[in-house]
PDB file of C-alpha atoms in Angstrom:
ATOM      1  CA  MET A   1     103.811   5.943 -39.158  1.00 58.00           C
ATOM      2  CA  ASN A   2     104.076   8.846 -36.680  1.00 72.00           C
ATOM      3  CA  THR A   3     100.828  10.334 -37.956  1.00 78.00           C
ATOM      4  CA  LYS A   4      98.945   7.107 -37.264  1.00 76.00           C
ATOM      5  CA  LEU A   5     100.442   6.905 -33.778  1.00 76.00           C
ATOM      6  CA  ILE A   6      99.535  10.528 -32.994  1.00 79.00           C
ATOM      7  CA  LEU A   7      96.003  10.031 -34.339  1.00 75.00           C
ATOM      8  CA  ALA A   8      95.560   6.879 -32.234  1.00 79.00           C
ATOM      9  CA  LEU A   9      96.837   8.722 -29.156  1.00 77.00           C
ATOM     10  CA  VAL A  10      94.463  11.653 -29.704  1.00 77.00           C
ATOM     11  CA  PHE A  11      91.542   9.259 -30.213  1.00 74.00           C
ATOM     12  CA  ALA A  12      92.415   7.339 -27.041  1.00 75.00           C
ATOM     13  CA  LEU A  13      92.612  10.584 -25.061  1.00 72.00           C
ATOM     14  CA  GLN A  14      89.230  11.737 -26.373  1.00 72.00           C
ATOM     15  CA  VAL A  15      87.627   8.439 -25.423  1.00 67.00           C
ATOM     16  CA  SER A  16      89.143   8.470 -21.945  1.00 66.00           C
ATOM     17  CA  MET A  17      88.078  12.071 -21.390  1.00 61.00           C
ATOM     18  CA  SER A  18      84.514  11.398 -22.521  1.00 60.00           C
ATOM     19  CA  LEU A  19      84.294   8.418 -20.174  1.00 55.00           C
ATOM     20  CA  SER A  20      85.550  10.426 -17.217  1.00 63.00           C
ATOM     21  CA  GLN A  21      82.764  13.001 -17.579  1.00 72.00           C
ATOM     22  CA  VAL A  22      79.831  11.174 -16.046  1.00 74.00           C
ATOM     23  CA  PRO A  23      76.598  13.175 -15.959  1.00 80.00           C
ATOM     24  CA  ALA A  24      75.054  13.878 -12.578  1.00 84.00           C
ATOM     25  CA  PRO A  25      71.621  12.348 -11.958  1.00 88.00           C
ATOM     26  CA  SER A  26      68.596  14.590 -11.606  1.00 90.00           C
ATOM     27  CA  GLN A  27      67.191  15.227  -8.142  1.00 92.00           C
ATOM     28  CA  GLU A  28      63.934  13.534  -9.172  1.00 93.00           C
ATOM     29  CA  LEU A  29      65.755  10.286  -9.990  1.00 90.00           C
ATOM     30  CA  VAL A  30      67.802  10.422  -6.771  1.00 91.00           C
ATOM     31  CA  ASP A  31      64.632  10.986  -4.717  1.00 93.00           C
ATOM     32  CA  LYS A  32      62.878   8.103  -6.464  1.00 93.00           C
ATOM     33  CA  TYR A  33      65.864   5.818  -5.874  1.00 91.00           C
ATOM     34  CA  GLU A  34      66.137   6.791  -2.191  1.00 93.00           C
ATOM     35  CA  SER A  35      62.393   6.238  -1.719  1.00 93.00           C
ATOM     36  CA  LEU A  36      62.541   2.774  -3.280  1.00 92.00           C
ATOM     37  CA  LYS A  37      65.633   1.885  -1.238  1.00 91.00           C
ATOM     38  CA  ALA A  38      64.059   3.038   2.045  1.00 92.00           C
ATOM     39  CA  THR A  39      60.863   1.094   1.330  1.00 92.00           C
ATOM     40  CA  PHE A  40      62.863  -2.032   0.503  1.00 90.00           C
ATOM     41  CA  TYR A  41      64.841  -1.760   3.753  1.00 90.00           C
ATOM     42  CA  ARG A  42      61.605  -1.347   5.729  1.00 91.00           C
ATOM     43  CA  ARG A  43      60.245  -4.468   4.016  1.00 89.00           C
ATOM     44  CA  LEU A  44      63.370  -6.416   4.987  1.00 87.00           C
ATOM     45  CA  VAL A  45      63.270  -5.242   8.604  1.00 88.00           C
ATOM     46  CA  ASN A  46      59.569  -6.079   8.874  1.00 87.00           C
ATOM     47  CA  ALA A  47      60.085  -9.534   7.341  1.00 84.00           C
ATOM     48  CA  TYR A  48      63.039 -10.170   9.678  1.00 80.00           C
ATOM     49  CA  GLY A  49      60.919  -9.190  12.680  1.00 81.00           C
ATOM     50  CA  LYS A  50      58.141 -11.547  11.627  1.00 81.00           C
ATOM     51  CA  LEU A  51      60.614 -14.344  11.001  1.00 76.00           C
ATOM     52  CA  GLN A  52      62.268 -13.782  14.358  1.00 73.00           C
ATOM     53  CA  GLY A  53      58.877 -13.820  16.100  1.00 72.00           C
ATOM     54  CA  THR A  54      57.908 -17.065  14.378  1.00 70.00           C
ATOM     55  CA  VAL A  55      61.212 -18.860  14.876  1.00 65.00           C
ATOM     56  CA  GLY A  56      61.903 -17.353  18.295  1.00 60.00           C
ATOM     57  CA  GLN A  57      59.654 -19.859  20.052  1.00 66.00           C
ATOM     58  CA  ASN A  58      61.745 -22.823  18.892  1.00 69.00           C
ATOM     59  CA  GLU A  59      64.272 -24.430  21.286  1.00 72.00           C
ATOM     60  CA  GLN A  60      67.015 -24.457  18.638  1.00 73.00           C
ATOM     61  CA  ALA A  61      66.431 -20.758  18.007  1.00 70.00           C
ATOM     62  CA  GLN A  62      66.867 -20.050  21.703  1.00 73.00           C
ATOM     63  CA  THR A  63      70.131 -22.017  21.770  1.00 78.00           C
ATOM     64  CA  THR A  64      71.373 -20.183  18.681  1.00 75.00           C
ATOM     65  CA  ARG A  65      70.462 -16.815  20.209  1.00 73.00           C
ATOM     66  CA  GLU A  66      72.395 -17.673  23.401  1.00 77.00           C
ATOM     67  CA  PHE A  67      75.429 -18.710  21.316  1.00 75.00           C
ATOM     68  CA  ILE A  68      75.383 -15.452  19.358  1.00 74.00           C
ATOM     69  CA  GLU A  69      75.096 -13.444  22.580  1.00 75.00           C
ATOM     70  CA  SER A  70      78.098 -15.316  24.001  1.00 77.00           C
ATOM     71  CA  LEU A  71      80.090 -14.413  20.867  1.00 72.00           C
ATOM     72  CA  ARG A  72      79.421 -10.713  21.414  1.00 75.00           C
ATOM     73  CA  ASP A  73      81.533 -10.770  24.573  1.00 76.00           C
ATOM     74  CA  LYS A  74      84.650 -12.124  22.836  1.00 78.00           C
ATOM     75  CA  PRO A  75      87.336  -9.450  22.273  1.00 79.00           C
ATOM     76  CA  GLU A  76      88.409 -10.998  18.936  1.00 77.00           C
ATOM     77  CA  LEU A  77      84.942 -10.520  17.486  1.00 75.00           C
ATOM     78  CA  GLN A  78      84.761  -6.983  18.845  1.00 77.00           C
ATOM     79  CA  ALA A  79      88.079  -6.145  17.145  1.00 79.00           C
ATOM     80  CA  VAL A  80      86.824  -7.562  13.838  1.00 76.00           C
ATOM     81  CA  ALA A  81      83.605  -5.561  14.202  1.00 77.00           C
ATOM     82  CA  LYS A  82      85.578  -2.350  14.823  1.00 79.00           C
ATOM     83  CA  VAL A  83      87.746  -2.928  11.749  1.00 77.00           C
ATOM     84  CA  ALA A  84      84.706  -3.729   9.617  1.00 76.00           C
ATOM     85  CA  SER A  85      82.840  -0.621  10.785  1.00 78.00           C
ATOM     86  CA  GLY A  86      85.942   1.502  10.111  1.00 77.00           C
ATOM     87  CA  LEU A  87      86.233   0.101   6.607  1.00 71.00           C
ATOM     88  CA  GLY A  88      82.537   0.690   6.055  1.00 72.00           C
ATOM     89  CA  SER A  89      82.774   4.330   7.100  1.00 75.00           C
ATOM     90  CA  GLU A  90      85.836   4.849   4.883  1.00 76.00           C
ATOM     91  CA  ALA A  91      84.141   3.209   1.902  1.00 75.00           C
ATOM     92  CA  ALA A  92      80.844   5.105   2.255  1.00 78.00           C
ATOM     93  CA  PRO A  93      81.907   8.196   0.215  1.00 82.00           C
ATOM     94  CA  VAL A  94      83.296   5.974  -2.552  1.00 81.00           C
ATOM     95  CA  VAL A  95      80.061   3.988  -2.656  1.00 80.00           C
ATOM     96  CA  ASP A  96      78.005   7.196  -2.752  1.00 84.00           C
ATOM     97  CA  ARG A  97      80.029   8.567  -5.674  1.00 84.00           C
ATOM     98  CA  ALA A  98      79.764   5.262  -7.524  1.00 83.00           C
ATOM     99  CA  ARG A  99      75.996   5.169  -6.941  1.00 87.00           C
ATOM    100  CA  ALA A 100      75.617   8.745  -8.198  1.00 87.00           C
ATOM    101  CA  SER A 101      77.703   7.924 -11.276  1.00 84.00           C
ATOM    102  CA  LEU A 102      75.650   4.827 -12.038  1.00 86.00           C
ATOM    103  CA  LEU A 103      72.401   6.752 -11.611  1.00 89.00           C
ATOM    104  CA  GLY A 104      73.733   9.457 -13.929  1.00 88.00           C
ATOM    105  CA  LEU A 105      74.733   6.906 -16.557  1.00 84.00           C
ATOM    106  CA  TYR A 106      71.364   5.166 -16.229  1.00 87.00           C
ATOM    107  CA  GLU A 107      69.509   8.453 -16.635  1.00 89.00           C
ATOM    108  CA  GLN A 108      71.595   9.564 -19.593  1.00 87.00           C
ATOM    109  CA  TYR A 109      71.720   6.345 -21.609  1.00 85.00           C
ATOM    110  CA  LEU A 110      69.174   3.778 -20.379  1.00 87.00           C
ATOM    111  CA  ARG A 111      66.221   5.657 -18.904  1.00 88.00           C
ATOM    112  CA  PRO A 112      64.950   6.983 -22.243  1.00 89.00           C
ATOM    113  CA  HIS A 113      64.755   3.405 -23.527  1.00 90.00           C
ATOM    114  CA  VAL A 114      63.791   1.278 -20.505  1.00 89.00           C
ATOM    115  CA  GLY A 115      62.556   3.810 -17.929  1.00 87.00           C
ATOM    116  CA  ASN A 116      58.809   3.417 -18.487  1.00 90.00           C
ATOM    117  CA  GLY A 117      58.976  -0.372 -18.667  1.00 92.00           C
ATOM    118  CA  LEU A 118      61.115  -0.567 -15.538  1.00 90.00           C
ATOM    119  CA  SER A 119      58.786   1.762 -13.642  1.00 91.00           C
ATOM    120  CA  GLU A 120      55.739  -0.302 -14.637  1.00 94.00           C
ATOM    121  CA  ALA A 121      57.507  -3.532 -13.640  1.00 93.00           C
ATOM    122  CA  ILE A 122      58.399  -2.080 -10.236  1.00 91.00           C
ATOM    123  CA  ASP A 123      54.783  -0.990  -9.726  1.00 91.00           C
ATOM    124  CA  GLN A 124      53.560  -4.506 -10.566  1.00 94.00           C
ATOM    125  CA  ILE A 125      56.099  -6.085  -8.210  1.00 92.00           C
ATOM    126  CA  LYS A 126      55.018  -3.698  -5.425  1.00 90.00           C
ATOM    127  CA  VAL A 127      51.517  -5.204  -5.510  1.00 91.00           C
ATOM    128  CA  TYR A 128      52.887  -8.646  -4.654  1.00 91.00           C
ATOM    129  CA  LEU A 129      55.388  -7.299  -2.156  1.00 88.00           C
ATOM    130  CA  ASP A 130      52.611  -5.432  -0.336  1.00 89.00           C
ATOM    131  CA  GLN A 131      50.751  -8.734   0.033  1.00 89.00           C
ATOM    132  CA  TYR A 132      53.617 -10.997   1.093  1.00 86.00           C
ATOM    133  CA  MET A 133      56.274  -8.636   2.480  1.00 84.00           C
ATOM    134  CA  PRO A 134      54.648  -5.350   3.522  1.00 85.00           C
ATOM    135  CA  ALA A 135      56.738  -2.342   4.490  1.00 77.00           C
ATOM    136  CA  GLU A 136      54.590  -1.486   7.520  1.00 75.00           C
TER     137      GLU A 136
END
């Protein structure tokens, strides 16, 4: 009975130790990820600007804009914004470590199997995004 318990404990420790050693992603993968992320953010900002320019001429949009500007002056909203920005700055290192771990796991276990297909799919999607939601 004790032998089985010790063997199970050793096995559990080996599994937990192997899971805690997450490989670091290569610089090439990190650069590719950062490039894709930056391009996506530029696409969103550009689309938001176009949407704001189109909707900005509407009377309801003007009323909504005035309401949002009046909310900015409220001290309650400013306090909530300060707390949210503080939480965001505290959580940033945790998010960066989690992102690096996920990229490392992807590169180690998934990229050999789905990397080429995923890259080709992203390239095909870029063609449509360049037409309908350009980054520039």
